[in-house]
Tab-separated table of C-alpha atoms in Angstrom:
chain	number	residue	atom	x	y	z
A	1	MET	CA	0.018	0.012	-0.022
A	2	ILE	CA	1.098	3.557	-0.684
A	3	ASN	CA	1.735	5.715	2.352
A	4	THR	CA	-0.447	8.705	1.602
A	5	THR	CA	0.883	10.817	4.431
A	6	ASN	CA	1.944	14.153	2.957
A	7	ASN	CA	1.203	12.659	-0.457
A	8	ASN	CA	0.629	15.839	-2.404
A	9	LEU	CA	0.307	13.914	-5.668
A	10	LYS	CA	-2.698	12.003	-4.447
A	11	LYS	CA	-4.276	15.099	-2.964
A	12	GLU	CA	-3.847	17.121	-6.191
A	13	ARG	CA	-4.587	14.286	-8.633
A	14	ASP	CA	-7.607	12.712	-6.925
A	15	ASN	CA	-10.128	11.583	-9.562
A	16	MET	CA	-7.592	12.264	-12.324
A	17	GLU	CA	-7.257	9.946	-15.294
A	18	TYR	CA	-4.715	7.369	-16.073
A	19	ILE	CA	-4.300	6.474	-19.747
A	20	ARG	CA	-5.028	3.014	-21.136
A	21	ASN	CA	-3.200	2.849	-24.412
A	22	MET	CA	-5.084	0.300	-26.529
A	23	GLU	CA	-2.337	0.087	-29.049
A	24	THR	CA	0.395	-0.871	-26.601
A	25	GLY	CA	-1.889	-2.622	-24.144
A	26	LYS	CA	-0.265	-0.643	-21.304
A	27	ILE	CA	-1.315	2.137	-18.988
A	28	GLU	CA	0.363	5.510	-18.584
A	29	LEU	CA	0.623	7.925	-15.658
A	30	HIS	CA	1.215	11.524	-16.531
A	31	PHE	CA	2.553	13.820	-13.792
A	32	ASN	CA	5.436	16.250	-13.541
A	33	LYS	CA	8.863	15.755	-12.091
A	34	ALA	CA	8.187	17.975	-9.075
A	35	ASP	CA	5.189	15.840	-8.109
A	36	TYR	CA	7.309	12.725	-8.332
A	37	GLN	CA	10.201	14.120	-6.332
A	38	ALA	CA	7.759	15.157	-3.547
A	39	LEU	CA	6.635	11.553	-3.051
A	40	PRO	CA	7.974	9.376	-0.186
A	41	ASP	CA	10.744	6.953	-1.125
A	42	SER	CA	8.415	4.001	-0.476
A	43	THR	CA	5.952	5.349	-3.046
A	44	LYS	CA	8.710	5.998	-5.599
A	45	LYS	CA	9.899	2.398	-5.161
A	46	LEU	CA	6.395	1.068	-5.692
A	47	ILE	CA	5.967	3.192	-8.852
A	48	LYS	CA	9.301	1.946	-10.222
A	49	SER	CA	8.403	-1.644	-9.504
A	50	ASN	CA	5.259	-1.342	-11.682
A	51	PHE	CA	6.189	1.357	-14.193
A	52	LEU	CA	9.097	2.510	-16.321
A	53	PHE	CA	9.493	6.214	-17.311
A	54	SER	CA	9.344	6.702	-21.019
A	55	ARG	CA	10.894	9.854	-22.482
A	56	TYR	CA	9.090	9.152	-25.742
A	57	SER	CA	5.691	9.237	-24.015
A	58	GLY	CA	6.699	11.664	-21.298
A	59	ALA	CA	4.957	9.400	-18.808
A	60	TRP	CA	5.313	6.407	-16.519
A	61	VAL	CA	4.384	3.385	-18.587
A	62	SER	CA	3.375	0.103	-16.982
A	63	ARG	CA	5.909	-2.689	-17.126
A	64	CYS	CA	3.103	-5.179	-17.794
A	65	LYS	CA	0.508	-5.118	-20.549
A	66	GLU	CA	-2.953	-6.556	-20.876
A	67	PRO	CA	-4.241	-8.720	-19.326
A	68	ASN	CA	-1.765	-8.343	-16.444
A	69	LEU	CA	-2.476	-4.766	-15.510
A	70	TYR	CA	-4.216	-5.325	-12.167
A	71	HIS	CA	-1.310	-4.256	-9.894
A	72	ALA	CA	-0.400	-1.296	-12.077
A	73	VAL	CA	-4.010	-0.032	-12.022
A	74	GLN	CA	-4.154	-0.473	-8.282
A	75	VAL	CA	-1.015	1.629	-7.855
A	76	ALA	CA	-2.488	4.271	-10.201
A	77	LYS	CA	-5.686	4.421	-8.154
A	78	GLN	CA	-3.769	4.680	-4.860
A	79	LEU	CA	-1.971	7.688	-6.348
A	80	GLY	CA	-5.327	9.335	-7.080
A	81	PHE	CA	-5.664	8.356	-10.757
A	82	THR	CA	-9.091	6.792	-10.247
A	83	GLU	CA	-10.570	7.426	-13.740
A	84	GLU	CA	-9.562	5.686	-16.912
A	85	LYS	CA	-9.148	7.286	-20.349
A	86	ARG	CA	-8.635	5.086	-23.320
A	87	ILE	CA	-6.630	6.186	-26.368
A	88	GLY	CA	-5.745	4.511	-29.631
A	89	GLU	CA	-7.223	1.392	-31.113
A	90	ARG	CA	-6.427	-2.224	-30.447
A	91	LEU	CA	-4.127	-3.510	-33.153
A	92	SER	CA	-4.490	-6.741	-35.040
A	93	PHE	CA	-1.628	-9.238	-34.839
A	94	ALA	CA	-0.483	-8.195	-38.320
A	95	GLU	CA	-0.472	-4.519	-37.369
A	96	GLN	CA	1.437	-5.305	-34.169
A	97	GLN	CA	4.090	-7.151	-36.159
A	98	GLU	CA	4.323	-4.298	-38.643
A	99	ARG	CA	4.769	-1.701	-35.826
A	100	LYS	CA	7.355	-3.950	-34.189
A	101	ALA	CA	9.256	-4.319	-37.457
A	102	ASP	CA	9.264	-0.534	-37.984
A	103	ARG	CA	10.617	0.047	-34.443
A	104	VAL	CA	13.305	-2.600	-34.764
A	105	GLU	CA	14.373	-1.326	-38.177
A	106	SER	CA	14.812	2.144	-36.703
A	107	ARG	CA	16.872	0.590	-33.922
A	108	ALA	CA	19.022	-1.208	-36.441
A	109	GLU	CA	19.704	2.067	-38.282
A	110	ARG	CA	20.783	3.690	-35.021
A	111	TYR	CA	23.125	0.761	-34.342
A	112	GLU	CA	24.625	1.126	-37.848
A	113	GLU	CA	25.168	4.824	-37.208
A	114	CYS	CA	26.897	4.067	-33.868
A	115	ALA	CA	29.054	1.503	-35.589
A	116	LEU	CA	30.141	3.979	-38.282
A	117	ASN	CA	30.846	6.644	-35.639
A	118	ALA	CA	32.942	4.193	-33.607
A	119	GLU	CA	34.865	3.132	-36.671
A	120	GLY	CA	35.532	6.780	-37.519
A	121	ARG	CA	36.842	7.537	-34.033
A	122	ALA	CA	39.134	4.468	-34.274
A	123	ARG	CA	40.645	5.676	-37.570
A	124	VAL	CA	41.275	9.084	-36.117
A	125	MET	CA	42.872	7.688	-32.973
A	126	GLN	CA	45.196	5.391	-34.893
A	127	ALA	CA	46.053	7.720	-37.757
A	128	GLU	CA	49.011	9.414	-36.126
A	129	PHE	CA	50.658	6.111	-35.098
A	130	ASN	CA	50.097	4.679	-38.587
A	131	ASP	CA	51.798	7.682	-40.049
A	132	CYS	CA	54.695	7.747	-37.535
A	133	ARG	CA	55.469	4.034	-37.816
A	134	LYS	CA	56.407	4.499	-41.474
A	135	ASP	CA	59.685	5.834	-40.050
A	136	LEU	CA	61.352	2.749	-38.531
A	137	SER	CA	63.666	4.940	-36.368
A	138	TRP	CA	60.589	6.452	-34.703
A	139	VAL	CA	59.544	2.948	-33.627
A	140	THR	CA	62.968	1.620	-32.670
A	141	GLN	CA	64.508	4.680	-31.040
A	142	PRO	CA	65.458	3.813	-27.434
A	143	ASN	CA	64.460	5.944	-24.500
A	144	ILE	CA	67.113	8.642	-23.891
A	145	ASN	CA	67.420	10.219	-20.499
A	146	SER	CA	67.535	13.859	-21.559
A	147	ALA	CA	65.036	16.613	-21.844
A	148	GLY	CA	64.513	16.061	-25.531
A	149	GLY	CA	64.623	12.246	-25.170
A	150	ARG	CA	62.050	12.234	-22.413
A	151	ALA	CA	59.800	14.574	-24.389
A	152	PHE	CA	60.020	12.305	-27.420
A	153	THR	CA	59.286	9.194	-25.313
A	154	ASN	CA	56.298	10.805	-23.631
A	155	ARG	CA	54.864	11.882	-26.991
A	156	ARG	CA	55.422	8.410	-28.468
A	157	ASN	CA	53.795	6.768	-25.446
A	158	LYS	CA	50.690	8.977	-25.863
A	159	ILE	CA	50.488	8.168	-29.586
A	160	VAL	CA	50.769	4.480	-28.822
A	161	ALA	CA	48.133	4.724	-26.102
A	162	ARG	CA	45.752	6.438	-28.489
A	163	TYR	CA	46.443	3.768	-31.020
A	164	GLU	CA	45.594	0.994	-28.538
A	165	LYS	CA	42.386	2.763	-27.534
A	166	GLY	CA	41.474	2.817	-31.193
A	167	PHE	CA	41.050	-0.962	-30.992
A	168	ASP	CA	38.446	-0.435	-28.258
A	169	GLU	CA	36.494	1.714	-30.728
A	170	TYR	CA	36.792	-0.964	-33.382
A	171	ARG	CA	35.408	-3.486	-30.946
A	172	LYS	CA	32.503	-1.152	-30.216
A	173	SER	CA	31.912	-0.855	-33.969
A	174	GLU	CA	31.740	-4.648	-34.301
A	175	TYR	CA	29.386	-4.882	-31.303
A	176	PHE	CA	26.998	-2.337	-32.824
A	177	ARG	CA	27.083	-4.065	-36.231
A	178	GLU	CA	26.163	-7.336	-34.548
A	179	ARG	CA	23.294	-5.627	-32.757
A	180	ALA	CA	22.118	-4.133	-36.006
A	181	GLU	CA	22.219	-7.555	-37.686
A	182	ILE	CA	20.190	-9.088	-34.847
A	183	ALA	CA	17.696	-6.226	-35.003
A	184	ARG	CA	17.270	-6.626	-38.765
A	185	ASP	CA	16.784	-10.338	-38.362
A	186	THR	CA	14.009	-9.547	-35.917
A	187	ALA	CA	12.480	-7.011	-38.206
A	188	SER	CA	12.286	-9.568	-40.985
A	189	ASN	CA	9.961	-11.648	-38.826
A	190	SER	CA	11.924	-14.730	-39.642
A	191	GLN	CA	10.852	-16.229	-36.299
A	192	LEU	CA	7.327	-16.611	-37.793
A	193	ASN	CA	8.723	-19.640	-39.627
A	194	ASP	CA	9.914	-21.159	-36.375
A	195	LYS	CA	7.441	-23.699	-35.017
A	196	VAL	CA	8.832	-23.435	-31.506
A	197	TYR	CA	8.457	-19.676	-31.482
A	198	LEU	CA	4.865	-19.882	-32.815
A	199	ASN	CA	3.897	-22.590	-30.277
A	200	ASN	CA	5.231	-20.317	-27.483
A	201	ARG	CA	3.250	-17.391	-28.767
A	202	ILE	CA	0.078	-19.499	-28.945
A	203	LYS	CA	0.680	-20.592	-25.304
A	204	GLU	CA	1.116	-16.936	-24.284
A	205	CYS	CA	-2.105	-15.950	-26.063
A	206	GLN	CA	-4.006	-18.781	-24.390
A	207	LYS	CA	-2.639	-17.696	-21.018
A	208	SER	CA	-3.787	-14.124	-21.752
A	209	ILE	CA	-7.272	-15.392	-22.648
A	210	ASN	CA	-7.489	-17.433	-19.468
A	211	GLN	CA	-6.428	-14.357	-17.439
A	212	LEU	CA	-9.034	-12.176	-19.171
A	213	ASN	CA	-11.748	-14.775	-18.397
A	214	LYS	CA	-10.653	-14.712	-14.734
A	215	ASN	CA	-10.855	-10.944	-14.770
A	216	ILE	CA	-14.404	-11.043	-16.197
A	217	VAL	CA	-15.484	-13.410	-13.431
A	218	SER	CA	-13.909	-11.185	-10.755
A	219	TYR	CA	-15.579	-8.036	-12.135
A	220	GLU	CA	-18.931	-9.794	-12.317
A	221	GLU	CA	-18.544	-10.852	-8.689
A	222	ILE	CA	-17.728	-7.266	-7.683
A	223	LEU	CA	-20.713	-5.912	-9.588
A	224	THR	CA	-22.990	-8.541	-8.043
A	225	GLY	CA	-21.757	-7.568	-4.575
A	226	ASP	CA	-22.333	-3.892	-5.264
A	227	ARG	CA	-25.905	-4.554	-6.332
A	228	LYS	CA	-26.601	-6.608	-3.252
A	229	GLY	CA	-25.042	-3.959	-1.051
């Protein structure tokens, strides 16, 4: 339960609306940063356990989606969001897959851009060493204990260090390219040809249907109790 002592959010937001996004199957809580910061730590912890803040939506979005929204809705109501507002339309499976593919393709493009940027940084970091090593004497010159010798050694060490860090950037580039490849594989919906994947999705859908049926029974019992009361 939320400790409502000095809970300004609940006081100010009583009877306010939480958003049920029919497209995503999730609920959203919209309140400003000052309201959130004024909440007790226990309340913040409860919100974070049921919601994630989305910069894209500018709201706290439930971790779970339909039909597993019971706890998220209860938290919303305890915060004073007692009314529900529905937005969007429920998407068909084909539309969901299309939206998912678009999002993943955008992610793949961002990964590709990150890979190119990392590769560019690597080339810049290694360019000076690659130029200097053409002169064999620059590579083989021993460390000389003089002002000029120490200055040369320090500069060479810095160039070598930058060269070595360049490999870290190349590794980052490879990592982002791998992520982009995985994302594009996901966007292609190749998993729809995988029987194991399809069977798992069917089981998940059946589980959702069973949960929705349980919810209907629970709501009917609540309504029956209200009528008797």
